Coordinates of N, CA and C in Angstrom, one line a residue:
M1 N 138.2 69.9 74.0 CA 137.0 69.2 74.7 C 136.3 70.2 75.5
T2 N 135.0 70.2 75.5 CA 134.2 71.2 76.3 C 133.2 70.5 77.2
A3 N 132.8 71.0 78.3 CA 132.0 70.6 79.2 C 130.5 71.3 79.0
T4 N 130.4 72.1 77.9 CA 129.1 72.7 77.7 C 128.0 71.8 77.6
R5 N 127.0 71.9 78.5 CA 125.7 71.1 78.5 C 126.0 69.6 78.5
T6 N 127.1 69.1 79.1 CA 127.4 67.7 79.1 C 126.7 67.2 80.4
V7 N 126.1 66.0 80.3 CA 125.4 65.4 81.5 C 126.1 63.9 81.5
L8 N 126.7 63.6 82.7 CA 127.2 62.2 83.0 C 126.3 61.7 84.0
T9 N 126.0 60.3 84.0 CA 125.4 59.5 85.0 C 126.5 58.6 85.7
A10 N 126.1 58.6 87.1 CA 127.1 57.6 87.9 C 126.3 57.2 89.0
R11 N 127.0 56.2 89.7 CA 126.5 55.9 91.1 C 127.4 56.2 92.2
A12 N 128.7 56.7 91.8 CA 129.6 57.0 92.8 C 130.6 58.0 92.1
L13 N 131.2 58.9 93.0 CA 132.1 59.8 92.5 C 133.5 59.6 93.4
L14 N 134.5 59.6 92.6 CA 136.0 59.6 93.3 C 136.7 60.9 93.0
L15 N 137.1 61.5 94.0 CA 137.6 62.8 94.0 C 139.2 62.9 94.4
D16 N 139.9 63.3 93.5 CA 141.3 63.8 93.9 C 141.2 65.0 94.7
V17 N 142.2 65.4 95.3 CA 142.3 66.5 96.2 C 143.2 67.6 95.5
D18 N 144.5 67.6 95.5 CA 145.2 68.9 95.1 C 145.1 69.1 93.5
G19 N 144.6 70.3 93.3 CA 144.2 70.8 92.0 C 142.8 70.6 91.6
T20 N 142.1 69.7 92.5 CA 140.7 69.3 92.0 C 139.8 69.9 93.1
L21 N 140.0 69.6 94.3 CA 139.3 70.2 95.4 C 139.9 71.4 96.2
V22 N 141.4 71.1 96.1 CA 142.1 72.2 96.9 C 143.1 72.8 95.9
D23 N 143.2 74.2 95.9 CA 144.4 74.8 95.0 C 145.5 75.0 95.9
S24 N 146.5 74.0 95.7 CA 147.8 74.0 96.5 C 148.9 74.2 95.6
D25 N 148.8 74.8 94.5 CA 149.8 75.1 93.5 C 150.9 75.8 94.2
A26 N 150.7 76.8 95.0 CA 151.7 77.7 95.4 C 152.7 76.9 96.3
V27 N 152.1 75.9 97.2 CA 152.9 75.2 98.1 C 153.7 74.1 97.3
V28 N 153.0 73.5 96.3 CA 153.7 72.4 95.6 C 154.8 73.1 94.8
E29 N 154.6 74.2 94.2 CA 155.8 74.9 93.4 C 156.9 75.3 94.3
R30 N 156.6 75.9 95.5 CA 157.6 76.2 96.3 C 158.4 75.1 96.8
C31 N 157.9 74.0 97.3 CA 158.6 72.9 97.7 C 159.3 72.1 96.6
W32 N 158.8 72.0 95.5 CA 159.4 71.2 94.4 C 160.5 72.0 93.8
R33 N 160.3 73.4 93.7 CA 161.5 74.2 93.3 C 162.6 74.1 94.1
R34 N 162.4 74.0 95.4 CA 163.6 73.9 96.3 C 164.4 72.6 96.1
W35 N 163.4 71.5 95.9 CA 164.0 70.2 95.7 C 164.8 70.1 94.4
A36 N 164.3 70.8 93.3 CA 164.9 70.7 92.0 C 166.3 71.5 92.2
A37 N 166.2 72.5 92.8 CA 167.5 73.3 93.0 C 168.6 72.5 93.8
R38 N 168.1 71.7 94.8 CA 168.9 71.0 95.4 C 169.7 69.7 94.6
Q39 N 168.8 69.4 93.7 CA 169.2 68.2 92.7 C 170.0 68.7 91.5
G40 N 170.0 70.1 91.4 CA 170.4 70.6 90.0 C 169.7 70.4 88.9
L41 N 168.3 70.3 89.0 CA 167.3 70.0 87.9 C 166.8 71.3 87.5
D42 N 166.2 71.2 86.3 CA 165.4 72.4 85.7 C 164.1 72.4 86.5
E43 N 163.8 73.5 87.0 CA 162.6 73.6 87.9 C 161.3 73.4 87.2
E44 N 161.2 74.1 86.0 CA 160.0 73.9 85.3 C 159.7 72.5 84.7
H45 N 160.8 71.8 84.3 CA 160.6 70.4 84.0 C 160.2 69.5 85.2
V46 N 160.8 69.9 86.4 CA 160.3 69.1 87.6 C 158.9 69.3 87.9
L47 N 158.3 70.6 87.8 CA 157.1 70.9 88.0 C 156.1 70.2 87.0
A48 N 156.5 70.1 85.8 CA 155.7 69.5 84.7 C 155.4 68.0 85.0
V49 N 156.3 67.4 85.8 CA 156.2 66.0 86.2 C 155.5 65.9 87.5
A50 N 155.7 66.8 88.4 CA 155.3 66.4 89.8 C 154.0 66.2 90.1
H51 N 153.0 67.0 89.4 CA 151.5 67.1 89.8 C 151.0 65.6 89.7
G52 N 150.2 65.2 90.7 CA 149.3 64.2 90.6 C 149.8 62.8 91.0
R53 N 151.0 62.7 91.2 CA 151.6 61.4 91.7 C 152.3 61.5 93.0
Q54 N 152.8 60.4 93.5 CA 153.5 60.4 94.8 C 154.8 60.9 94.6
G55 N 155.5 61.6 95.5 CA 156.7 62.3 95.3 C 157.8 61.3 95.0
Y56 N 157.8 60.1 95.5 CA 158.9 59.2 95.3 C 158.9 58.7 93.7
A57 N 157.6 58.7 93.2 CA 157.5 58.2 91.8 C 158.0 59.2 90.9
T58 N 157.6 60.7 91.3 CA 158.3 61.7 90.5 C 159.8 61.7 90.4
M59 N 160.4 61.5 91.7 CA 161.8 61.4 91.8 C 162.4 60.3 91.1
A60 N 161.7 59.1 91.0 CA 162.3 58.0 90.2 C 162.2 58.3 88.7
E61 N 161.4 59.1 88.2 CA 161.3 59.4 87.0 C 162.3 60.4 86.5
L62 N 162.6 61.4 87.4 CA 163.4 62.5 87.2 C 165.0 62.0 87.3
L63 N 165.2 61.0 88.3 CA 166.5 60.6 88.7 C 166.5 59.1 88.6
P64 N 166.4 58.6 87.3 CA 166.3 57.2 87.1 C 167.5 56.2 87.6
D65 N 168.5 56.7 87.8 CA 169.6 55.9 88.2 C 169.9 56.1 89.8
R66 N 169.0 56.8 90.4 CA 169.2 56.8 91.9 C 168.3 55.7 92.6
P67 N 169.1 55.2 93.6 CA 168.4 53.9 94.3 C 167.0 54.3 94.9
M68 N 165.9 53.5 94.8 CA 164.7 53.9 95.2 C 164.6 54.2 96.7
E69 N 165.4 53.5 97.5 CA 165.3 53.9 99.0 C 165.7 55.4 99.2
L70 N 166.5 56.0 98.3 CA 166.9 57.4 98.5 C 165.7 58.2 98.2
N71 N 164.9 57.7 97.1 CA 163.7 58.5 96.7 C 162.8 58.5 97.9
H72 N 162.5 57.3 98.4 CA 161.5 57.2 99.5 C 162.0 58.2 100.8
A73 N 163.3 58.1 101.1 CA 163.8 58.9 102.2 C 163.6 60.4 101.9
D74 N 163.9 60.8 100.6 CA 163.8 62.2 100.2 C 162.4 62.5 100.2
N75 N 161.5 61.6 99.9 CA 160.1 62.0 99.8 C 159.6 62.2 101.1
R76 N 160.0 61.6 102.1 CA 159.5 61.9 103.5 C 159.9 63.2 104.0
V77 N 161.1 63.7 103.5 CA 161.4 65.0 103.9 C 160.6 66.0 103.2
L78 N 160.4 65.8 101.9 CA 159.4 66.7 101.1 C 158.1 66.7 101.7
L79 N 157.5 65.6 102.1 CA 156.2 65.6 102.6 C 156.0 66.3 103.9
A80 N 157.0 66.2 104.7 CA 157.1 67.0 106.0 C 157.0 68.4 105.6
E81 N 157.8 68.9 104.7 CA 157.7 70.3 104.2 C 156.5 70.7 103.7
E82 N 155.9 69.9 102.9 CA 154.6 70.3 102.2 C 153.5 70.4 103.3
T83 N 153.5 69.3 104.2 CA 152.5 69.3 105.2 C 152.5 70.5 106.1
A84 N 153.6 71.0 106.5 CA 153.8 72.1 107.4 C 153.4 73.5 106.6
D85 N 153.5 73.6 105.3 CA 153.4 74.7 104.6 C 152.0 74.8 104.0
T86 N 151.1 75.7 104.6 CA 149.7 75.8 104.1 C 149.5 77.2 103.6
D87 N 150.5 78.0 103.4 CA 150.4 79.4 103.0 C 149.8 79.3 101.6
G88 N 148.7 80.0 101.3 CA 148.1 80.1 99.9 C 147.2 78.9 99.7
V89 N 147.1 78.0 100.5 CA 146.2 76.8 100.3 C 144.6 77.3 100.4
V90 N 143.9 77.1 99.2 CA 142.6 77.6 99.2 C 141.7 76.6 98.4
P91 N 140.4 76.6 98.7 CA 139.6 75.7 97.9 C 139.5 76.2 96.4
V92 N 139.5 75.1 95.5 CA 139.1 75.3 94.1 C 137.8 75.9 94.1
P93 N 137.7 77.0 93.3 CA 136.2 77.8 93.2 C 135.2 76.7 92.9
G94 N 134.2 76.8 93.9 CA 133.0 75.9 93.7 C 133.0 74.6 94.6
A95 N 134.3 74.4 95.1 CA 134.5 73.2 95.9 C 133.6 72.8 97.2
P96 N 133.4 74.0 98.0 CA 132.5 73.9 99.0 C 131.1 73.5 98.7
A97 N 130.5 74.2 97.7 CA 129.3 73.9 97.3 C 129.1 72.5 96.8
F98 N 130.1 72.2 95.9 CA 130.1 70.9 95.3 C 130.3 69.7 96.3
L99 N 131.0 69.9 97.4 CA 131.0 68.7 98.3 C 129.8 68.8 99.1
A100 N 129.2 69.9 99.4 CA 127.8 69.9 100.3 C 126.9 69.2 99.5
S101 N 126.9 69.3 98.1 CA 125.9 68.7 97.3 C 125.9 67.0 97.3
L102 N 127.0 66.5 97.8 CA 127.2 65.2 97.7 C 126.7 64.3 98.9
T103 N 125.9 65.1 99.7 CA 125.6 64.5 101.1 C 124.9 63.1 100.8
A104 N 124.1 62.9 99.8 CA 123.5 61.7 99.5 C 124.1 60.8 98.4
V105 N 125.3 61.2 98.0 CA 126.0 60.6 97.0 C 127.1 59.8 97.5
P106 N 127.3 58.4 97.1 CA 128.5 57.7 97.4 C 129.8 58.4 96.8
H107 N 130.6 58.7 97.7 CA 131.8 59.4 97.3 C 133.0 59.1 98.1
A108 N 134.2 59.3 97.5 CA 135.4 59.1 98.4 C 136.5 60.0 97.7
V109 N 137.5 60.3 98.6 CA 138.8 61.0 98.2 C 139.8 59.9 97.9
V110 N 140.3 60.1 96.6 CA 141.4 59.3 96.1 C 142.5 60.0 95.7
T111 N 143.6 60.0 96.6 CA 144.7 61.1 96.4 C 146.0 60.4 96.6
S112 N 147.1 61.0 95.9 CA 148.4 60.6 96.0 C 149.0 61.0 97.3
A113 N 148.4 62.0 97.9 CA 149.1 62.5 99.1 C 148.8 61.6 100.3
D114 N 149.8 61.6 101.3 CA 149.5 60.7 102.5 C 148.4 61.4 103.4
D115 N 148.0 60.6 104.3 CA 146.9 61.1 105.1 C 147.2 62.4 105.8
G116 N 148.3 62.6 106.3 CA 148.7 63.8 106.9 C 148.7 65.1 106.0
L117 N 149.2 65.0 104.9 CA 149.2 66.0 103.9 C 147.8 66.3 103.4
M118 N 147.0 65.3 103.2 CA 145.6 65.5 102.7 C 144.8 66.2 103.7
R119 N 144.9 65.9 105.0 CA 144.2 66.4 106.1 C 144.6 67.9 106.3
S120 N 146.0 68.1 106.1 CA 146.5 69.6 106.3 C 145.8 70.3 105.3
R121 N 145.9 70.0 104.0 CA 145.4 70.8 102.8 C 143.9 70.8 102.9
M122 N 143.2 69.8 103.2 CA 141.7 70.1 103.3 C 141.3 70.9 104.3
G123 N 141.9 70.7 105.5 CA 141.6 71.7 106.7 C 142.0 73.2 106.4
A124 N 143.2 73.3 105.8 CA 143.5 74.7 105.4 C 142.5 75.3 104.4
A125 N 141.9 74.5 103.4 CA 141.0 75.0 102.6 C 139.5 75.3 103.2
G126 N 139.3 74.6 104.4 CA 138.1 74.6 105.1 C 137.0 73.7 104.5
L127 N 137.6 72.6 103.9 CA 136.7 71.6 103.1 C 136.4 70.3 104.1
T128 N 135.3 69.8 103.9 CA 134.9 68.8 104.8 C 135.2 67.3 104.1
L129 N 135.8 66.5 104.9 CA 136.3 65.2 104.3 C 135.1 64.2 104.2
P130 N 135.1 63.3 103.2 CA 134.1 62.4 103.1 C 134.5 61.2 104.1
E131 N 133.6 60.3 104.3 CA 134.0 59.2 105.1 C 135.0 58.2 104.6
L132 N 135.0 58.0 103.3 CA 136.0 57.1 102.7 C 137.2 57.9 102.1
L133 N 138.4 57.5 102.6 CA 139.6 58.2 102.1 C 140.7 57.1 101.7
I134 N 141.1 57.1 100.5 CA 142.1 56.3 100.0 C 143.3 57.3 99.7
T135 N 144.2 57.2 100.6 CA 145.6 57.9 100.5 C 146.7 57.0 100.0
A136 N 147.9 57.6 100.1 CA 149.0 57.1 99.7 C 149.4 55.7 100.5
E137 N 149.0 55.9 101.8 CA 149.4 54.6 102.6 C 148.5 53.5 102.1
Q138 N 147.6 53.5 101.4 CA 146.6 52.4 101.1 C 146.8 51.8 99.7
V139 N 147.8 52.3 99.1 CA 148.1 51.8 97.7 C 149.6 51.3 97.5
S140 N 149.7 50.4 96.6 CA 151.2 49.9 96.5 C 151.8 50.6 95.3
A141 N 150.9 51.3 94.5 CA 151.5 52.0 93.3 C 150.8 53.4 93.2
S142 N 151.7 54.3 92.7 CA 151.1 55.6 92.6 C 150.4 55.8 91.2
K143 N 149.5 56.8 91.2 CA 148.9 57.3 89.8 C 150.1 57.5 89.0
P144 N 150.1 57.2 87.7 CA 148.9 56.8 86.8 C 148.4 55.3 87.0
D145 N 148.9 54.6 88.0 CA 148.4 53.3 88.2 C 147.0 53.4 88.7
P146 N 146.0 52.5 88.3 CA 144.6 52.8 88.6 C 144.2 52.2 90.0
E147 N 145.1 51.7 90.6 CA 144.9 50.9 92.0 C 143.9 51.7 92.9
G148 N 144.3 53.0 93.1 CA 143.6 53.8 94.1 C 142.0 54.0 93.8
F149 N 141.9 54.3 92.5 CA 140.5 54.4 92.0 C 139.7 53.0 92.0
L150 N 140.4 51.9 91.7 CA 139.7 50.6 91.7 C 139.3 50.4 93.2
K151 N 140.2 50.7 94.2 CA 140.0 50.4 95.6 C 138.8 51.3 96.1
G152 N 138.8 52.5 95.5 CA 137.6 53.5 96.0 C 136.3 52.9 95.5
A153 N 136.3 52.6 94.2 CA 135.1 51.9 93.7 C 134.6 50.7 94.5
A154 N 135.5 49.8 94.8 CA 135.3 48.6 95.4 C 134.6 48.9 96.9
A155 N 135.3 49.8 97.6 CA 134.9 50.1 98.8 C 133.4 50.6 98.9
L156 N 133.2 51.3 97.8 CA 131.8 52.1 97.8 C 130.7 51.0 97.1
G157 N 131.2 49.9 96.7 CA 130.3 48.8 96.1 C 129.8 49.1 94.8
V158 N 130.6 49.8 94.0 CA 130.1 50.1 92.6 C 131.1 49.5 91.6
D159 N 130.6 49.3 90.4 CA 131.4 48.8 89.2 C 132.2 50.1 88.8
P160 N 133.4 49.8 88.3 CA 134.2 50.9 87.8 C 133.4 51.7 86.8
A161 N 132.7 50.9 85.9 CA 132.0 51.7 84.9 C 130.8 52.7 85.3
D162 N 130.4 52.4 86.6 CA 129.5 53.4 87.3 C 130.0 54.4 88.1
A163 N 131.4 54.6 88.1 CA 132.1 55.7 88.9 C 132.6 56.7 88.0
V164 N 132.5 58.0 88.5 CA 133.1 59.1 87.8 C 134.2 59.8 88.6
V165 N 135.4 59.9 88.0 CA 136.5 60.6 88.7 C 136.5 62.0 88.4
F166 N 137.0 62.8 89.5 CA 137.3 64.1 89.2 C 138.8 64.3 89.5
E167 N 139.4 64.8 88.4 CA 140.9 64.9 88.6 C 141.4 66.1 87.6
D168 N 142.6 66.5 88.0 CA 143.3 67.7 87.4 C 144.4 67.3 86.7
S169 N 145.1 66.3 87.1 CA 146.6 66.0 86.5 C 146.6 64.9 85.3
G170 N 147.6 65.0 84.6 CA 147.8 64.0 83.6 C 147.8 62.4 84.2
A171 N 148.7 62.3 85.5 CA 148.8 61.1 85.9 C 147.4 60.6 86.6
G172 N 146.7 61.6 87.2 CA 145.3 61.1 87.7 C 144.4 60.8 86.7
I173 N 144.3 61.7 85.6 CA 143.3 61.3 84.5 C 143.7 60.0 83.8
A174 N 144.9 59.7 83.6 CA 145.4 58.4 83.1 C 144.9 57.3 84.0
A175 N 145.1 57.6 85.3 CA 144.6 56.4 86.3 C 143.2 56.2 86.3
G176 N 142.4 57.3 86.2 CA 141.0 57.1 86.1 C 140.5 56.4 84.8
L177 N 141.1 56.7 83.7 CA 140.7 56.1 82.4 C 141.1 54.6 82.5
A178 N 142.3 54.4 83.1 CA 142.9 53.0 83.1 C 142.0 52.1 83.9
A179 N 141.3 52.7 84.9 CA 140.4 51.9 85.9 C 139.0 51.6 85.1
G180 N 138.9 52.2 84.0 CA 137.7 51.9 83.2 C 136.5 53.0 83.6
M181 N 136.9 54.1 84.2 CA 136.0 55.1 84.7 C 136.1 56.3 83.7
R182 N 134.8 57.0 83.8 CA 134.9 58.3 83.1 C 135.5 59.3 84.0
V183 N 136.2 60.4 83.3 CA 136.9 61.3 84.1 C 136.5 62.8 83.7
V184 N 136.1 63.6 84.8 CA 136.0 64.9 84.6 C 137.2 65.6 85.0
G185 N 137.8 66.3 83.9 CA 139.1 67.0 84.1 C 138.7 68.5 84.7
V186 N 139.4 68.7 85.8 CA 139.1 70.1 86.5 C 140.3 71.0 86.4
G187 N 140.1 72.3 85.8 CA 141.1 73.2 85.7 C 141.8 73.2 84.4
P188 N 142.8 74.2 84.4 CA 143.6 74.4 83.2 C 144.5 73.3 82.7
R189 N 145.1 72.5 83.7 CA 146.0 71.5 83.3 C 145.3 70.3 82.6
A190 N 144.0 70.1 83.1 CA 143.3 68.8 82.7 C 142.9 68.6 81.3
A191 N 142.6 69.8 80.5 CA 142.0 69.6 79.2 C 143.1 68.8 78.2
A192 N 144.4 69.0 78.5 CA 145.4 68.5 77.7 C 145.5 67.0 77.7
Y193 N 144.9 66.3 78.7 CA 145.2 65.0 78.9 C 144.1 64.0 78.7
G194 N 143.1 64.5 77.8 CA 142.1 63.6 77.2 C 141.1 63.1 78.3
P195 N 140.5 63.9 79.2 CA 139.4 63.5 80.1 C 138.1 63.3 79.3
T196 N 137.2 62.6 79.9 CA 135.9 62.4 79.2 C 135.0 63.7 79.0
A197 N 135.3 64.6 79.9 CA 134.8 66.0 79.9 C 135.6 66.9 80.6
H198 N 135.4 68.3 80.5 CA 136.3 69.2 81.2 C 135.6 70.3 81.7
V199 N 135.9 70.8 82.9 CA 135.3 72.1 83.5 C 136.4 72.9 84.0
A200 N 136.2 74.2 83.8 CA 137.2 75.2 84.3 C 137.4 75.1 85.7
D201 N 136.4 74.9 86.5 CA 136.5 74.7 88.0 C 135.1 74.1 88.4
L202 N 134.9 73.9 89.7 CA 133.8 73.2 90.4 C 132.5 74.0 90.2
R203 N 132.6 75.3 89.9 CA 131.4 76.0 89.9 C 130.5 75.6 88.7
A204 N 131.2 75.0 87.7 CA 130.5 74.4 86.5 C 130.0 73.0 86.6
V205 N 129.9 72.6 87.9 CA 129.2 71.2 88.2 C 127.9 71.4 89.0
R206 N 126.9 70.7 88.5 CA 125.7 70.8 89.4 C 125.2 69.3 89.5
V207 N 125.2 68.8 90.7 CA 124.9 67.4 90.9 C 123.4 67.3 91.2
E208 N 122.7 66.3 90.5 CA 121.3 65.9 90.6 C 121.2 64.5 91.1
T209 N 120.5 64.2 92.2 CA 120.4 62.8 92.7 C 119.0 62.4 92.5
G210 N 118.7 61.1 92.0 CA 117.4 60.5 91.9 C 117.1 59.4 92.7
D211 N 115.8 59.1 92.8 CA 115.2 58.0 93.8 C 115.9 56.6 93.3
D212 N 116.3 56.6 92.0 CA 116.8 55.4 91.5 C 118.4 55.1 91.8
G213 N 119.0 56.1 92.6 CA 120.4 55.9 93.0 C 121.3 56.4 92.0
V214 N 120.9 56.9 90.9 CA 121.6 57.4 89.8 C 122.1 59.0 90.1
V215 N 123.3 59.3 90.0 CA 123.5 60.7 90.1 C 123.8 61.3 88.8
R216 N 123.2 62.3 88.5 CA 123.4 63.1 87.2 C 124.4 64.4 87.5
L217 N 125.4 64.4 86.6 CA 126.3 65.4 86.7 C 126.1 66.3 85.6
H218 N 125.7 67.6 85.8 CA 125.5 68.6 84.9 C 126.7 69.4 84.7
L219 N 127.3 69.4 83.6 CA 128.7 70.1 83.6 C 128.7 71.1 82.4
G220 N 129.2 72.3 82.9 CA 129.3 73.5 82.0 C 128.1 74.5 82.3
G221 N 128.0 75.4 81.3 CA 127.0 76.3 81.2 C 125.6 76.0 81.6

């Protein structure tokens, strides 16, 4: 799937953080590799599952026989590690200019991270937060469940069909599509998961706003 000369229209944008606005892969890999080693699990398999969803959900998939309360407790430890570690956290190429272009566009962050982790990473990357933030504390189910994206669209007052999601992970792309939204996949992971369109990074996105309230997303070359 290619983004060359693709144009999507929308009335609101819903933005994932990790892998979409912020490149936090170095931290994610460090922390999850340590967790995998503690559990005696294959590190590469753990990393293939971990992106895009809340930690407890990843743990439940990898350790299906473990009581969920232990996953939640373990996730609190992991979140503290991830929040404190910002070494190597940088903006995805094009993210600062992309966010700056959304001043007149209804948009929100919809992330599987909790509020503290999201703020830590956005701050480390030097990125500005939108007013509306849908974080782990505000949903009952992790991506790939569409709850977060549906809450974001409702809070912005738009129909799901009028929202476009920006995501990098399989879980996030599945959540956006399940919400009835179109999804722009960002980065090398995204293309494999069937997004509506795909870009290498946010430098390939140009945002055009009209007097009619319609946002035109020019994707690719």
